[in-house]
mmCIF file of C-alpha atoms in Angstrom:
data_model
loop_
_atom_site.group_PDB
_atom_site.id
_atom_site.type_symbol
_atom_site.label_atom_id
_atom_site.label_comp_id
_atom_site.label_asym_id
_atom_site.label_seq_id
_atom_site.Cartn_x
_atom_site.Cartn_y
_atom_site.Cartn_z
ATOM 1 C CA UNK N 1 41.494 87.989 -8.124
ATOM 2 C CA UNK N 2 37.903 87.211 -7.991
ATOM 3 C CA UNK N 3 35.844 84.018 -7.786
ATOM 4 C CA UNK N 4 34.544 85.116 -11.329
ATOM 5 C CA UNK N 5 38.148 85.175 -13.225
ATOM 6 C CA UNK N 6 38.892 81.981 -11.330
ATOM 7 C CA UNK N 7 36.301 80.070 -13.321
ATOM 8 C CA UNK N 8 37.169 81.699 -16.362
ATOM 9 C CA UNK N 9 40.314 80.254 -16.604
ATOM 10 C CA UNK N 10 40.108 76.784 -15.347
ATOM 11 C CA UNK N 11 43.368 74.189 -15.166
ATOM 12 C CA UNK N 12 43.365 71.886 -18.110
ATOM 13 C CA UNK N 13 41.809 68.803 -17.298
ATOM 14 C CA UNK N 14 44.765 66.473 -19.809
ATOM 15 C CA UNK N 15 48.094 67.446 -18.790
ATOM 16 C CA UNK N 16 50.146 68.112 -22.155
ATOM 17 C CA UNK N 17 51.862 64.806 -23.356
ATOM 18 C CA UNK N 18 56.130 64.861 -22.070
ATOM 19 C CA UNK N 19 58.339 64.513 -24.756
ATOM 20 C CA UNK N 20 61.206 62.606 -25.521
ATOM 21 C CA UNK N 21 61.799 58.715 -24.733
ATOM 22 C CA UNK N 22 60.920 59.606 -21.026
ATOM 23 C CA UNK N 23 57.579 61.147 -22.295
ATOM 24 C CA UNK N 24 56.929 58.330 -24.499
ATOM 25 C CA UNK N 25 57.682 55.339 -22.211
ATOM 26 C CA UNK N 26 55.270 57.159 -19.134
ATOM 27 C CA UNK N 27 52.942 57.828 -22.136
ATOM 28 C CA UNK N 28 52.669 53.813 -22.710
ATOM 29 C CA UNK N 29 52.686 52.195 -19.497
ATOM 30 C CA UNK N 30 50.183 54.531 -18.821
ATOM 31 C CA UNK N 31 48.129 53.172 -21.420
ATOM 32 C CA UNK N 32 48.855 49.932 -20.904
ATOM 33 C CA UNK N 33 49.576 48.935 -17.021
ATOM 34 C CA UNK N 34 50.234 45.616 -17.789
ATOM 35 C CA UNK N 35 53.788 46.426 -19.642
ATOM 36 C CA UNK N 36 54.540 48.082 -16.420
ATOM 37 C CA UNK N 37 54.049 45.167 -14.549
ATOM 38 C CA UNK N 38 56.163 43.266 -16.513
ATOM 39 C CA UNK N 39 58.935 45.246 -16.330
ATOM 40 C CA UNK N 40 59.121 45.995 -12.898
ATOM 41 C CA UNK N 41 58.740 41.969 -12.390
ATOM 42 C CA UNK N 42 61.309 40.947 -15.450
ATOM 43 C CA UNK N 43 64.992 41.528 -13.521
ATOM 44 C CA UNK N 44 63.948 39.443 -10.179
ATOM 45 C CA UNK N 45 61.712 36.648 -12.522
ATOM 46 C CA UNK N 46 65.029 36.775 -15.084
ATOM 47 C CA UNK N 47 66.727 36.251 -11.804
ATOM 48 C CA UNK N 48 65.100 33.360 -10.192
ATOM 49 C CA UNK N 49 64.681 31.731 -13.506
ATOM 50 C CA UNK N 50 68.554 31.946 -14.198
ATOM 51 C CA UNK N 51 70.127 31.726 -10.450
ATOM 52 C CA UNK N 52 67.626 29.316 -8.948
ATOM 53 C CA UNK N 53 65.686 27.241 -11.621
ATOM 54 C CA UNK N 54 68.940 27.372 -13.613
ATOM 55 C CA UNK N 55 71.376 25.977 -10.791
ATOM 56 C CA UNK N 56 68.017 23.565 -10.201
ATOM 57 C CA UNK N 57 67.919 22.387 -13.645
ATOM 58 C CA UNK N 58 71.756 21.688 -13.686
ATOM 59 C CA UNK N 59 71.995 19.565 -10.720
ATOM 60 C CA UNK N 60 69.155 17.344 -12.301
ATOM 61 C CA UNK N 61 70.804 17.411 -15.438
ATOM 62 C CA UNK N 62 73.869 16.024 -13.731
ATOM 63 C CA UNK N 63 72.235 13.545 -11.693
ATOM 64 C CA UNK N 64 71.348 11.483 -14.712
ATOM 65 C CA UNK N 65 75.307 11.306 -15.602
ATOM 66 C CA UNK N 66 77.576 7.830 -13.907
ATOM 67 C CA UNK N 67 80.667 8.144 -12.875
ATOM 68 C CA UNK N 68 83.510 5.672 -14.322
ATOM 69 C CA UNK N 69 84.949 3.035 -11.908
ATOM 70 C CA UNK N 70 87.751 3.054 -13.392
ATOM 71 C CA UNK N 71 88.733 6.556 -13.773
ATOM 72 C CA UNK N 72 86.943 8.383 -11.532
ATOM 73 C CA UNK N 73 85.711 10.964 -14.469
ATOM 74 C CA UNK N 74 82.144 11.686 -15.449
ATOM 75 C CA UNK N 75 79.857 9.872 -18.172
ATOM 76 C CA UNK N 76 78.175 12.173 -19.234
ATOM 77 C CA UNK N 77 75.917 9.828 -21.357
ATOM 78 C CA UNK N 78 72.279 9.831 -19.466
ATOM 79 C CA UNK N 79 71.590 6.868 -17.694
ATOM 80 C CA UNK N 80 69.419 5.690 -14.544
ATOM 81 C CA UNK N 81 72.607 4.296 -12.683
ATOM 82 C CA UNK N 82 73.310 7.346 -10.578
ATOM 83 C CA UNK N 83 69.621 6.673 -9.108
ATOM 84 C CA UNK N 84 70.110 3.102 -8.787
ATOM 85 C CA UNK N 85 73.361 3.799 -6.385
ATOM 86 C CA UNK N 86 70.424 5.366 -4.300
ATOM 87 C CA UNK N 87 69.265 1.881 -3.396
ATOM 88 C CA UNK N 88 72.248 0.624 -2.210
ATOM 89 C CA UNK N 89 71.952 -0.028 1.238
ATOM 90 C CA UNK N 90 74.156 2.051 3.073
ATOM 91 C CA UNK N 91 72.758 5.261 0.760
ATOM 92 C CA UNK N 92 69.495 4.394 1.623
ATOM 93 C CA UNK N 93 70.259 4.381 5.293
ATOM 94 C CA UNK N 94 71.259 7.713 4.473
ATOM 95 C CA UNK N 95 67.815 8.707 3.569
ATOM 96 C CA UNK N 96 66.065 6.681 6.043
ATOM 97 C CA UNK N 97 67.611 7.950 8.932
ATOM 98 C CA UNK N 98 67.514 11.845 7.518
ATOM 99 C CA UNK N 99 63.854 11.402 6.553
ATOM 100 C CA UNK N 100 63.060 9.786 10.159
ATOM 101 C CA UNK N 101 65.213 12.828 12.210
ATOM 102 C CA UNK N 102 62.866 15.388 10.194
ATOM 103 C CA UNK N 103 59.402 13.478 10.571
ATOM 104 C CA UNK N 104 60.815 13.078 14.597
ATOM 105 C CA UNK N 105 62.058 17.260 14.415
ATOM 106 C CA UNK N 106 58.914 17.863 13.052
ATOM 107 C CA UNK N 107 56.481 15.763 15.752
ATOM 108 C CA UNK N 108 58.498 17.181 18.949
ATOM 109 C CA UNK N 109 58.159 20.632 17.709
ATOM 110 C CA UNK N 110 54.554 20.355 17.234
ATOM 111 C CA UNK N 111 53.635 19.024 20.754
ATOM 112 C CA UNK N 112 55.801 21.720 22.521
ATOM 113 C CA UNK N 113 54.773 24.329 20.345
ATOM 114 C CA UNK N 114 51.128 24.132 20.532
ATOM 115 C CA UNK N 115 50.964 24.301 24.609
ATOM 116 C CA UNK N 116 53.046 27.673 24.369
ATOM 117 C CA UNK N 117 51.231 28.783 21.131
ATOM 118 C CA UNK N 118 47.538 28.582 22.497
ATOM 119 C CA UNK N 119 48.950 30.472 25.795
ATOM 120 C CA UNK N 120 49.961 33.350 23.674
ATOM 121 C CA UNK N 121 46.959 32.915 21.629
ATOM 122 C CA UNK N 122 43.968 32.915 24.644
ATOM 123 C CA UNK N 123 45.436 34.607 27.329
ATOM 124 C CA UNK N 124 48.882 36.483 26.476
ATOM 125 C CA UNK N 125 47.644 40.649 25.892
ATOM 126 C CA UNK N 126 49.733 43.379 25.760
ATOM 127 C CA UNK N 127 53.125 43.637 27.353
ATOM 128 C CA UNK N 128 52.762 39.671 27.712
ATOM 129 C CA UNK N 129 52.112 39.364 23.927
ATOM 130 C CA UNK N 130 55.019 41.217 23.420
ATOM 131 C CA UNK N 131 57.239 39.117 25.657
ATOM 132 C CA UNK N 132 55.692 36.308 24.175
ATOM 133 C CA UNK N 133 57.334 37.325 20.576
ATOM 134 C CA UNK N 134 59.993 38.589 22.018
ATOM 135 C CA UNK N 135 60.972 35.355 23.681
ATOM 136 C CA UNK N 136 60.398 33.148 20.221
ATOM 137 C CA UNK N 137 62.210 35.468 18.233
ATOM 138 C CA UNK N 138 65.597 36.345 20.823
ATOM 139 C CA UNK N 139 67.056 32.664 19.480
ATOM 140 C CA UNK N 140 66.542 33.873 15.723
ATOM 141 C CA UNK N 141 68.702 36.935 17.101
ATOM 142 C CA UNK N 142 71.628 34.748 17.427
ATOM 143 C CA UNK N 143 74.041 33.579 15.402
ATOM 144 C CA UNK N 144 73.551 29.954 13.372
ATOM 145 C CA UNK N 145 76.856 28.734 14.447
ATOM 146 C CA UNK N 146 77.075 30.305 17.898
ATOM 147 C CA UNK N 147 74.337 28.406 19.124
ATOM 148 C CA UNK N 148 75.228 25.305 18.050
ATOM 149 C CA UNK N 149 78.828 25.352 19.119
ATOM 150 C CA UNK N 150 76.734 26.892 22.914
ATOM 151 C CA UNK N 151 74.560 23.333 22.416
ATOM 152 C CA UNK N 152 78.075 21.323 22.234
ATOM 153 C CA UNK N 153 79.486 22.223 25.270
ATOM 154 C CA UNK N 154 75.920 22.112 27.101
ATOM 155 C CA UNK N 155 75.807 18.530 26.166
ATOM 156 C CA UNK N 156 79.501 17.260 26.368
ATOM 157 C CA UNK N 157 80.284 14.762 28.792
ATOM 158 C CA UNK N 158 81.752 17.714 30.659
ATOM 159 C CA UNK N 159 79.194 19.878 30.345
ATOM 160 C CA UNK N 160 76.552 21.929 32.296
ATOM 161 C CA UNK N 161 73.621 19.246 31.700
ATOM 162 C CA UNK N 162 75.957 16.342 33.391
ATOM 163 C CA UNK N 163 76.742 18.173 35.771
ATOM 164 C CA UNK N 164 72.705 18.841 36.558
ATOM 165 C CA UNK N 165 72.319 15.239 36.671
ATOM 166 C CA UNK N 166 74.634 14.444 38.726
ATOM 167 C CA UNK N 167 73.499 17.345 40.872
ATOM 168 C CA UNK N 168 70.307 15.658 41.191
ATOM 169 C CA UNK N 169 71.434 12.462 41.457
ATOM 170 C CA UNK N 170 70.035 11.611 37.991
ATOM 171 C CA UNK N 171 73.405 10.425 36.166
ATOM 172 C CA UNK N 172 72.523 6.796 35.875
ATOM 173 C CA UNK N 173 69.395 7.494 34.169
ATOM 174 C CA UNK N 174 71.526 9.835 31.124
ATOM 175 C CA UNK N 175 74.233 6.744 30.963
ATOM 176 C CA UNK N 176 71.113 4.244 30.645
ATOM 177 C CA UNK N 177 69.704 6.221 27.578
ATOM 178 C CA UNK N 178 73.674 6.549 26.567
ATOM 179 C CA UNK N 179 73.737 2.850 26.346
ATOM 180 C CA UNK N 180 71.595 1.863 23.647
ATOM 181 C CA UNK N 181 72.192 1.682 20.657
ATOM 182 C CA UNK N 182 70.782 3.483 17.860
ATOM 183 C CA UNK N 183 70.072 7.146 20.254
ATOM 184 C CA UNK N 184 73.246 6.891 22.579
ATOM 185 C CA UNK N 185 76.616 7.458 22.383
ATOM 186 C CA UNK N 186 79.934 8.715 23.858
ATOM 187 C CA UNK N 187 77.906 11.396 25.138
ATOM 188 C CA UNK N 188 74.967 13.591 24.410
ATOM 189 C CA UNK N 189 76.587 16.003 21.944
ATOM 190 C CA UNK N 190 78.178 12.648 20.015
ATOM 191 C CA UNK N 191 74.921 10.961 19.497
ATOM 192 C CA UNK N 192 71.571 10.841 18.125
ATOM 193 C CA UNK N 193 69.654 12.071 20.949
ATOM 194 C CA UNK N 194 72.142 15.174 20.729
ATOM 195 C CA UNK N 195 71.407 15.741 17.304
ATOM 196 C CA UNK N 196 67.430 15.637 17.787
ATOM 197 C CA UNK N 197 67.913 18.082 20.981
ATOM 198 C CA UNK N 198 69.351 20.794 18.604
ATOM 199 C CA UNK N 199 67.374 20.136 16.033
ATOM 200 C CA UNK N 200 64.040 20.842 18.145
ATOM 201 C CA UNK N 201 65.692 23.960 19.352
ATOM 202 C CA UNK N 202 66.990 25.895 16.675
ATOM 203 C CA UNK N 203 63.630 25.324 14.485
ATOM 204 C CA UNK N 204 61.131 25.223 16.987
ATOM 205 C CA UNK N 205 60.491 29.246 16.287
ATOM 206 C CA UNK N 206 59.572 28.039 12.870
ATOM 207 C CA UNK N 207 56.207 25.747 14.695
ATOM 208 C CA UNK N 208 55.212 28.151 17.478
ATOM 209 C CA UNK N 209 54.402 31.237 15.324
ATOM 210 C CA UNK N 210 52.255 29.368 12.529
ATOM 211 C CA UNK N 211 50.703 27.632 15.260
ATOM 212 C CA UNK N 212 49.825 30.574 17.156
ATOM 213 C CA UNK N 213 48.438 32.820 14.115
ATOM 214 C CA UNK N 214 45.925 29.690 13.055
ATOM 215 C CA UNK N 215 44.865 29.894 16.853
ATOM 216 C CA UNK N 216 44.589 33.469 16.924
ATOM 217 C CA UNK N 217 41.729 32.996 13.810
ATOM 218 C CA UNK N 218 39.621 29.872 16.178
ATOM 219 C CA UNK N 219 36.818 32.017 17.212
ATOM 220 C CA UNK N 220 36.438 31.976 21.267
ATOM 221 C CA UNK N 221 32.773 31.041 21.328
ATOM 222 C CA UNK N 222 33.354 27.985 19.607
ATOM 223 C CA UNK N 223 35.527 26.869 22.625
ATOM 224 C CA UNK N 224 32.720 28.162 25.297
ATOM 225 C CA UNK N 225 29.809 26.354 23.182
ATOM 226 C CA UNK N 226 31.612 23.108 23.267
ATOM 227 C CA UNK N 227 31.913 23.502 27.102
ATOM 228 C CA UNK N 228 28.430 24.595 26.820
ATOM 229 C CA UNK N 229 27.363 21.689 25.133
ATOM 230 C CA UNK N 230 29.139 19.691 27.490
ATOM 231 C CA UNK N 231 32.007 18.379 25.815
ATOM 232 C CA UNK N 232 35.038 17.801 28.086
ATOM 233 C CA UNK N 233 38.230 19.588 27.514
ATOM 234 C CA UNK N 234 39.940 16.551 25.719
ATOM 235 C CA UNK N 235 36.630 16.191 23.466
ATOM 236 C CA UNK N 236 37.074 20.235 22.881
ATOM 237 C CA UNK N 237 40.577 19.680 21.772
ATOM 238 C CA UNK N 238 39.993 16.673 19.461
ATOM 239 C CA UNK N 239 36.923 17.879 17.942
ATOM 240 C CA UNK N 240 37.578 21.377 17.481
ATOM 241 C CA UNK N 241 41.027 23.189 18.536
ATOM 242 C CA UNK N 242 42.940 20.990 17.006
ATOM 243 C CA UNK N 243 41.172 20.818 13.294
ATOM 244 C CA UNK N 244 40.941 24.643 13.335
ATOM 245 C CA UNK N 245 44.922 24.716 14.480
ATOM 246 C CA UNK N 246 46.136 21.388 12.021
ATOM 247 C CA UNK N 247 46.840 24.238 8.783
ATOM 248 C CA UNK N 248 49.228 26.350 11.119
ATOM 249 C CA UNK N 249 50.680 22.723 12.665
ATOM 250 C CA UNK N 250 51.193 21.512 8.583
ATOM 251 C CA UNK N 251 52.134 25.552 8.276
ATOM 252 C CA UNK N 252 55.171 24.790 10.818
ATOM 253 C CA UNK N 253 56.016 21.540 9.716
ATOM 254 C CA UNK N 254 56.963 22.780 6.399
ATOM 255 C CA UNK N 255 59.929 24.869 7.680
ATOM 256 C CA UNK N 256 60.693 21.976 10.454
ATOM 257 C CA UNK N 257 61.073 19.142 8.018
ATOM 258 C CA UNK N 258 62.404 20.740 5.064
ATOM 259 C CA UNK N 259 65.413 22.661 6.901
ATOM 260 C CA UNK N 260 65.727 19.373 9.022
ATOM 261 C CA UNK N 261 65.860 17.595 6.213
ATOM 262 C CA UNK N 262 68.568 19.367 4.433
ATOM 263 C CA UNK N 263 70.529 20.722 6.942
ATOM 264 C CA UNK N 264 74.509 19.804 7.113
ATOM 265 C CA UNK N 265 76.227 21.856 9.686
ATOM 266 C CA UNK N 266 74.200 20.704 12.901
ATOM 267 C CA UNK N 267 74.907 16.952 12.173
ATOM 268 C CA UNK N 268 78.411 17.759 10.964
ATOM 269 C CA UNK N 269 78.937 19.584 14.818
ATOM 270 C CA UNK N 270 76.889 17.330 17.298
ATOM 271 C CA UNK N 271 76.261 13.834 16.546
ATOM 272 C CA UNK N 272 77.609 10.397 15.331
ATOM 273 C CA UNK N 273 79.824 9.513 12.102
ATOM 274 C CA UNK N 274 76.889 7.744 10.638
ATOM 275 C CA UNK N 275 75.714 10.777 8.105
ATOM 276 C CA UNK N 276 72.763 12.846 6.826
ATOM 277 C CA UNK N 277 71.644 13.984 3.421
ATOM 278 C CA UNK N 278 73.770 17.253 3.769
ATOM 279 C CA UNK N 279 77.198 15.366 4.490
ATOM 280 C CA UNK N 280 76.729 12.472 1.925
ATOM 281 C CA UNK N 281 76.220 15.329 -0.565
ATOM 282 C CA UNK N 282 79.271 17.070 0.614
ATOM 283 C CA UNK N 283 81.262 13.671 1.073
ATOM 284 C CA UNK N 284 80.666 12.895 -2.574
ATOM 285 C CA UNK N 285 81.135 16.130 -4.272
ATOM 286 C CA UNK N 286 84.047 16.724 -2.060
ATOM 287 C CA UNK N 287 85.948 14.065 -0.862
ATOM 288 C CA UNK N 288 84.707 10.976 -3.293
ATOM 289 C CA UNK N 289 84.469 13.501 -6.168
ATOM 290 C CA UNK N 290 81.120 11.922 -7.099
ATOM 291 C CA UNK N 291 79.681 14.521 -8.656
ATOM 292 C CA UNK N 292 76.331 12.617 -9.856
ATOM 293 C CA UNK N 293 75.830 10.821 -7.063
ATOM 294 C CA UNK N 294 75.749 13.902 -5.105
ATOM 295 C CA UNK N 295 72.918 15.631 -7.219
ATOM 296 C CA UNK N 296 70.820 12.463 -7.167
ATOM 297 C CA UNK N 297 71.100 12.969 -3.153
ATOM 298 C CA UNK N 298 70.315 16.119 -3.671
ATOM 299 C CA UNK N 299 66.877 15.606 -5.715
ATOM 300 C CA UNK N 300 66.046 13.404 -2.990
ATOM 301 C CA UNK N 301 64.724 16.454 -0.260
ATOM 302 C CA UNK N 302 63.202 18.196 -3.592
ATOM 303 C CA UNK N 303 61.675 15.368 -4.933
ATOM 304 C CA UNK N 304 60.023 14.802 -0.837
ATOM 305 C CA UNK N 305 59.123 17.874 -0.141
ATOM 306 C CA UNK N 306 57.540 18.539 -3.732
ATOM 307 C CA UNK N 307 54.925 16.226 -2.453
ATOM 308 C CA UNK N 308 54.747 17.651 1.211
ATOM 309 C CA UNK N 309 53.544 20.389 -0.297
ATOM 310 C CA UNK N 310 51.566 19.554 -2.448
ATOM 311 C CA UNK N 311 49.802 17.755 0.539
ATOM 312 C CA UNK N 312 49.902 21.038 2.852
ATOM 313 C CA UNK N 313 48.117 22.843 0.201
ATOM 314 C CA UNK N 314 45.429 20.665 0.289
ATOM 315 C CA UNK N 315 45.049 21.063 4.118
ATOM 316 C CA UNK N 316 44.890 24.874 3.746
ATOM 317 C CA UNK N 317 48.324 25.070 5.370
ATOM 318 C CA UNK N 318 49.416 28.294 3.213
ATOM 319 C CA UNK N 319 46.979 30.158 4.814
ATOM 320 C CA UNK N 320 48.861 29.613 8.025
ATOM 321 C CA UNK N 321 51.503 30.871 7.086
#
């Protein structure tokens, strides 16, 4: 076949239209991409909106019920009493103390992230990079519950870390800090401290890798023109490493304080009686059968992290992320 009867019979340029309900259906998203879009994004929006939003919507819903004194069943005429209970002093130790471990959680992960973070971000390459992630990510490796239960035993009054102390002579300092009276206890997995210790380590993953991606994007010659300029290396970190790293520092926060802030198992495993957010929500849904007082705690963490965010927008902290 020659060159010649090639071009005289070229392909059609408009493919011939499909039939059927197949044909028809390509025929219209093709004309109009946008119905495509929609219906590739309906199931997991219809989804979110019923699962998520839904279950979201409920527990507010029921958080403006009361329950009766008397019989222990559910008003369910609205009224602002459930939120009033809030206020009572012993729930709003509750709060207090959950909103203080997560603002604590979220300072101690941010000044032992950052060292680590601007390592891997100025000096780590290659097989050290890789280590690097390798060594943040190992702990995500493990199970939840596994480490936790590990974290127990390491801190019992029987366990590896007294024995270190005592190794070094060091005892009398941990029974000192064991004494007082809001971070002691028994021992180290029965108190405050304990609880804290966890909490840094299980989401301290969550501050290192924001962290290091927002230093990653801090252009080197900034750092060498300070120096240049003679700025010392506290002046460099005030004035320049540490406003181009603050997004990725709010970036981390986010994930320290809100799964600090919500989290029931770790306090429920290593700490005191006196409870969290997480356990008064299971105490009154559970055991006190307080079904409206345990969505108002829940709103609580939504209603405070609603406006964390909103403030970590405003810092450019999604970008971090």
């Amino acid at each position: 076949m020659t060159i010649a009867a090639l071009n005289s019979n070229p392909p059609p340029t408009i493919l011939p239209r499909n039939g059927g309900v197949r044909g028809a259906l390509s025929d219209l998203f093709w004309r109009r991409p946008q119905l495509l879009l929609l219906f590739m994004l309906l199931p997991p929006v219809l989804w979110l909106g019923i699962v998520y939003i839904g279950s979201l919507f409920a527990l507010l819903l029921q958080s403006f019920f009361s329950i009766d004194e008397f019989s222990g069943l559910i008003n369910r005429e609205f009224t602002l009493k459930t939120y009033g209970d809030l206020f009572q002093a012993a729930n709003l130790d509750i709060i207090l103390r959950t909103v203080t471990m997560a603002a604590l959680v979220t300072l101690a992960s941010a000044v032992i992230a950052f060292p680590i973070a601007y390592y891997a971000a100025r000096y780590a390459r290659g097989r050290w990079k890789a280590l690097f992630y390798l060594g943040v990510m190992l702990p995500l490796w493990s199970s939840y519950l596994v480490k936790i239960y590990a974290w127990k035993l390491i801190l019992a009054k029987e366990g590896i870390l007294t024995w270190l102390l005592a190794k070094l002579n060091l005892l009398w300092l941990l029974d000192a800090w064991l004494s007082l009276p809001i971070v002691g206890g028994n021992s180290l997995s029965v108190s405050f401290t304990g609880t804290f210790i966890v909490f840094v380590y299980v989401w301290l993953p969550f501050m290192i890798l924001p962290v290091q991606a927002a230093l990653e994007r801090v252009p080197g010659n900034l750092v060498e023109a300070s120096s240049d300029l003679g700025a010392s290396p506290g002046q460099t970190f005030r004035n320049v490493l540490f406003p181009l790293a603050l997004p990725g520092i709010v970036a981390g926060s986010i994930f320290t304080f809100s799964l600090t802030l919500g989290d029931y198992i770790i306090p429920q495993i290593i700490g005191t009686s006196r409870l969290f957010i997480g356990q008064a929500v299971y105490s009154q849904q559970g055991t006190a059968g307080n079904i409206p007082l345990a969505a108002a705690f829940t709103v609580v963490p939504i209603v405070i992290m609603g406006f964390y965010l909103w403030g970590a927008k405003r810092m450019g902290a999604f970008d971090a992320l």
